[in-house]
Each structure stands twice: as structure tokens, then as C-alpha cells.
Amino acid sequence: MARHKKMEGVEDEDPKLDISSLIDVCFLLLIYFIVATTLVQERKLDMNMPGSAPSEGAVQMEPAMIRIVKDGTIYWGVGDGSLKIDDNMNNHELSNLVQQLETKKQEAAAVGTKPVVQLWVEGEVPHQRVVDVINALTHAGITTVALTDLSNQ
């Protein structure tokens, strides 16, 4: 009978792992996802700043004032005659505001001018609330918007 000899293998230094193929696969996956990804286009907001001097024959119309306070409440107008439009931060549609803006647009069209809206945003207002108001302006088709801070109103 043959004796079984224990064969001791020659021990290499530390075993090495060739990762070049892993790097190649990572780059191929990266290129695949870059090519296959579709970019989401943001809606273009066509807003123009109001001109500094109106034309001579144009009828002057009072600009609409939209005020957003710190807690996200939206008011139409300033002072004692302001109307609370919305105070629900989860309401992104702002249908009451769109309705007010469309009425303002119709009034401006009746006198032959473009409606002008002044947007007054207080300090710590969440950005999403401002974007909601700008989306409502876009939905109503109003493109002449001025940003203001009326500290004396």
C-alpha cells in the first residue's frame, strides 16, 4: 500500500486580487446609466420684469400684490383690505390664487394692458411656497412679476 504523504504546498506571499476587470465593469455600468437616464425638464417660467417707464398712451393699472408671510399664508393685497388666499402648506394647487390672477388678467385685458403682479415674500418663507405661487402665476398666464419688500405696508 502506498503511503499517503502530506504535501505541503508552497506558500506564496499574500494572495492578490486582480480588480482591473471590476473597474471595467463599474465604468461600463456608469456609462450605461448615464446614457439610459432621461433628464427631467423643469417647466420654463417665462417671467419678465416690468418696464421702468410705461408708454405715454397706456392706461395705468394698479399692480396686484401677493404677500407670503413666514408661516406660508398667502394674502392678496396689502393693509386692512388684504384677503387671505391660502394657509395650507400642503396645498400646492392654489386654485383660489389662480382664480384671482385670472380675474386680474381679464381686468388688464379690458383696458389693454398686461397685468403686473408684485410678489412680497417675508424672511423665513419655505422655498416650496414661493415656487407654488410662481407656478400659479404661470398657470394664470401672468409673466410680468416684480419682487418687492414693502416694509412700510
mmCIF file of C-alpha atoms in Angstrom:
data_model
loop_
_atom_site.group_PDB
_atom_site.id
_atom_site.type_symbol
_atom_site.label_atom_id
_atom_site.label_comp_id
_atom_site.label_asym_id
_atom_site.label_seq_id
_atom_site.Cartn_x
_atom_site.Cartn_y
_atom_site.Cartn_z
ATOM 1 C CA MET A 1 0.000 0.000 0.000
ATOM 2 C CA ALA A 2 1.060 3.362 -0.793
ATOM 3 C CA ARG A 3 1.555 5.727 1.920
ATOM 4 C CA HIS A 4 -0.188 8.983 1.790
ATOM 5 C CA LYS A 5 2.227 11.730 2.107
ATOM 6 C CA LYS A 6 1.200 15.052 3.255
ATOM 7 C CA MET A 7 2.190 17.504 0.622
ATOM 8 C CA GLU A 8 2.866 20.885 1.825
ATOM 9 C CA GLY A 9 2.144 23.497 -0.769
ATOM 10 C CA VAL A 10 4.491 26.254 -1.456
ATOM 11 C CA GLU A 11 3.122 29.250 0.283
ATOM 12 C CA ASP A 12 3.019 32.397 -1.755
ATOM 13 C CA GLU A 13 3.231 35.747 -0.215
ATOM 14 C CA ASP A 14 -0.121 37.381 0.372
ATOM 15 C CA PRO A 15 -2.765 36.354 -2.120
ATOM 16 C CA LYS A 16 -3.566 39.142 -4.588
ATOM 17 C CA LEU A 17 -6.842 40.027 -6.193
ATOM 18 C CA ASP A 18 -6.889 41.452 -9.695
ATOM 19 C CA ILE A 19 -9.556 44.182 -9.691
ATOM 20 C CA SER A 20 -8.980 45.560 -13.162
ATOM 21 C CA SER A 21 -11.998 43.671 -14.524
ATOM 22 C CA LEU A 22 -14.109 45.015 -11.630
ATOM 23 C CA ILE A 23 -13.129 48.562 -12.526
ATOM 24 C CA ASP A 24 -14.013 47.912 -16.182
ATOM 25 C CA VAL A 25 -17.449 46.627 -15.210
ATOM 26 C CA CYS A 26 -18.036 49.677 -12.973
ATOM 27 C CA PHE A 27 -17.171 52.059 -15.801
ATOM 28 C CA LEU A 28 -19.429 50.167 -18.201
ATOM 29 C CA LEU A 29 -22.318 50.363 -15.726
ATOM 30 C CA LEU A 30 -21.677 54.062 -15.195
ATOM 31 C CA ILE A 31 -21.714 54.734 -18.942
ATOM 32 C CA TYR A 32 -24.878 52.633 -19.339
ATOM 33 C CA PHE A 33 -26.763 54.576 -16.650
ATOM 34 C CA ILE A 34 -25.593 57.931 -17.997
ATOM 35 C CA VAL A 35 -26.807 57.068 -21.483
ATOM 36 C CA ALA A 36 -30.044 55.390 -20.370
ATOM 37 C CA THR A 37 -31.135 58.109 -17.940
ATOM 38 C CA THR A 38 -33.686 60.624 -19.151
ATOM 39 C CA LEU A 39 -33.339 64.097 -17.758
ATOM 40 C CA VAL A 40 -36.449 65.692 -16.288
ATOM 41 C CA GLN A 41 -37.005 69.099 -17.813
ATOM 42 C CA GLU A 42 -38.206 71.767 -15.412
ATOM 43 C CA ARG A 43 -41.130 73.834 -16.599
ATOM 44 C CA LYS A 44 -39.867 77.042 -18.057
ATOM 45 C CA LEU A 45 -41.217 80.040 -16.212
ATOM 46 C CA ASP A 46 -41.426 82.896 -18.699
ATOM 47 C CA MET A 47 -41.363 85.819 -16.326
ATOM 48 C CA ASN A 48 -40.429 89.339 -17.354
ATOM 49 C CA MET A 49 -39.578 92.230 -15.105
ATOM 50 C CA PRO A 50 -41.952 95.176 -15.575
ATOM 51 C CA GLY A 51 -40.560 98.048 -17.604
ATOM 52 C CA SER A 52 -39.292 101.118 -15.815
ATOM 53 C CA ALA A 53 -41.353 103.657 -17.784
ATOM 54 C CA PRO A 54 -44.801 102.926 -19.240
ATOM 55 C CA SER A 55 -45.727 104.224 -22.646
ATOM 56 C CA GLU A 56 -47.495 107.579 -22.890
ATOM 57 C CA GLY A 57 -50.902 106.321 -24.062
ATOM 58 C CA ALA A 58 -51.186 103.287 -21.809
ATOM 59 C CA VAL A 59 -53.804 103.240 -19.090
ATOM 60 C CA GLN A 60 -52.171 102.737 -15.714
ATOM 61 C CA MET A 61 -53.495 99.837 -13.718
ATOM 62 C CA GLU A 62 -52.701 99.184 -10.085
ATOM 63 C CA PRO A 63 -50.422 96.132 -9.735
ATOM 64 C CA ALA A 64 -51.756 93.145 -7.850
ATOM 65 C CA MET A 65 -49.964 92.438 -4.585
ATOM 66 C CA ILE A 66 -49.358 88.901 -3.357
ATOM 67 C CA ARG A 67 -47.854 88.644 0.112
ATOM 68 C CA ILE A 68 -46.456 85.440 1.622
ATOM 69 C CA VAL A 69 -45.797 85.551 5.354
ATOM 70 C CA LYS A 70 -43.412 83.429 7.415
ATOM 71 C CA ASP A 71 -45.889 80.642 8.182
ATOM 72 C CA GLY A 72 -46.697 80.211 4.461
ATOM 73 C CA THR A 73 -50.036 82.038 4.470
ATOM 74 C CA ILE A 74 -50.744 83.806 1.183
ATOM 75 C CA TYR A 75 -52.562 87.157 1.121
ATOM 76 C CA TRP A 76 -53.991 89.029 -1.852
ATOM 77 C CA GLY A 77 -53.383 92.754 -1.391
ATOM 78 C CA VAL A 78 -51.823 94.674 1.491
ATOM 79 C CA GLY A 79 -53.040 96.519 4.524
ATOM 80 C CA ASP A 80 -56.511 96.204 6.002
ATOM 81 C CA GLY A 81 -58.095 95.213 2.694
ATOM 82 C CA SER A 82 -55.926 92.123 2.212
ATOM 83 C CA LEU A 83 -57.683 88.841 1.531
ATOM 84 C CA LYS A 84 -56.366 85.549 2.918
ATOM 85 C CA ILE A 85 -55.993 83.194 -0.060
ATOM 86 C CA ASP A 86 -54.484 80.066 1.467
ATOM 87 C CA ASP A 87 -52.808 78.946 4.689
ATOM 88 C CA ASN A 88 -52.407 75.221 3.998
ATOM 89 C CA MET A 89 -48.746 74.491 3.264
ATOM 90 C CA ASN A 90 -49.688 71.124 1.706
ATOM 91 C CA ASN A 91 -51.930 72.782 -0.900
ATOM 92 C CA HIS A 92 -49.700 73.178 -3.942
ATOM 93 C CA GLU A 93 -52.506 73.877 -6.435
ATOM 94 C CA LEU A 94 -53.618 77.282 -5.057
ATOM 95 C CA SER A 95 -56.810 77.332 -7.131
ATOM 96 C CA ASN A 96 -58.141 80.417 -5.282
ATOM 97 C CA LEU A 97 -54.993 82.333 -6.171
ATOM 98 C CA VAL A 98 -55.178 81.213 -9.802
ATOM 99 C CA GLN A 99 -58.791 82.415 -9.918
ATOM 100 C CA GLN A 100 -57.799 85.846 -8.513
ATOM 101 C CA LEU A 101 -54.937 86.085 -11.014
ATOM 102 C CA GLU A 102 -57.160 85.187 -13.959
ATOM 103 C CA THR A 103 -59.629 87.884 -12.864
ATOM 104 C CA LYS A 104 -56.763 90.395 -12.711
ATOM 105 C CA LYS A 105 -55.623 89.292 -16.174
ATOM 106 C CA GLN A 106 -59.137 89.832 -17.567
ATOM 107 C CA GLU A 107 -59.303 93.300 -15.988
ATOM 108 C CA ALA A 108 -55.970 94.202 -17.551
ATOM 109 C CA ALA A 109 -57.044 92.871 -20.945
ATOM 110 C CA ALA A 110 -60.191 95.009 -20.741
ATOM 111 C CA VAL A 111 -58.093 98.195 -20.513
ATOM 112 C CA GLY A 112 -55.488 96.962 -22.994
ATOM 113 C CA THR A 113 -52.521 96.369 -20.695
ATOM 114 C CA LYS A 114 -50.645 93.440 -19.261
ATOM 115 C CA PRO A 115 -51.291 92.537 -15.632
ATOM 116 C CA VAL A 116 -48.458 93.324 -13.241
ATOM 117 C CA VAL A 117 -48.049 91.365 -10.027
ATOM 118 C CA GLN A 118 -45.849 92.348 -7.111
ATOM 119 C CA LEU A 119 -44.703 89.430 -5.002
ATOM 120 C CA TRP A 120 -43.741 90.224 -1.417
ATOM 121 C CA VAL A 121 -42.093 87.329 0.395
ATOM 122 C CA GLU A 122 -41.145 87.656 4.052
ATOM 123 C CA GLY A 123 -37.935 86.248 5.503
ATOM 124 C CA GLU A 124 -38.158 82.577 6.531
ATOM 125 C CA VAL A 125 -40.836 81.515 3.989
ATOM 126 C CA PRO A 126 -40.254 77.950 2.728
ATOM 127 C CA HIS A 127 -38.982 77.950 -0.854
ATOM 128 C CA GLN A 128 -41.644 75.488 -1.968
ATOM 129 C CA ARG A 129 -44.353 78.006 -1.082
ATOM 130 C CA VAL A 130 -42.751 80.638 -3.331
ATOM 131 C CA VAL A 131 -42.483 78.081 -6.131
ATOM 132 C CA ASP A 132 -46.182 77.234 -5.666
ATOM 133 C CA VAL A 133 -47.102 80.913 -6.123
ATOM 134 C CA ILE A 134 -44.867 81.240 -9.189
ATOM 135 C CA ASN A 135 -46.490 78.106 -10.649
ATOM 136 C CA ALA A 136 -49.907 79.693 -10.045
ATOM 137 C CA LEU A 137 -48.715 82.821 -11.887
ATOM 138 C CA THR A 138 -47.572 80.666 -14.785
ATOM 139 C CA HIS A 139 -50.848 78.737 -14.800
ATOM 140 C CA ALA A 140 -52.786 82.012 -14.985
ATOM 141 C CA GLY A 141 -50.557 83.222 -17.829
ATOM 142 C CA ILE A 142 -49.089 86.217 -15.998
ATOM 143 C CA THR A 143 -45.491 86.921 -16.967
ATOM 144 C CA THR A 144 -44.836 90.384 -15.531
ATOM 145 C CA VAL A 145 -43.792 89.888 -11.926
ATOM 146 C CA ALA A 146 -41.874 92.181 -9.592
ATOM 147 C CA LEU A 147 -40.303 91.045 -6.342
ATOM 148 C CA THR A 148 -40.578 93.618 -3.589
ATOM 149 C CA ASP A 149 -40.118 94.106 0.128
ATOM 150 C CA LEU A 150 -42.573 96.704 1.325
ATOM 151 C CA SER A 151 -41.538 97.255 4.912
ATOM 152 C CA ASN A 152 -43.869 100.243 5.295
ATOM 153 C CA GLN A 153 -47.058 98.488 4.088
#
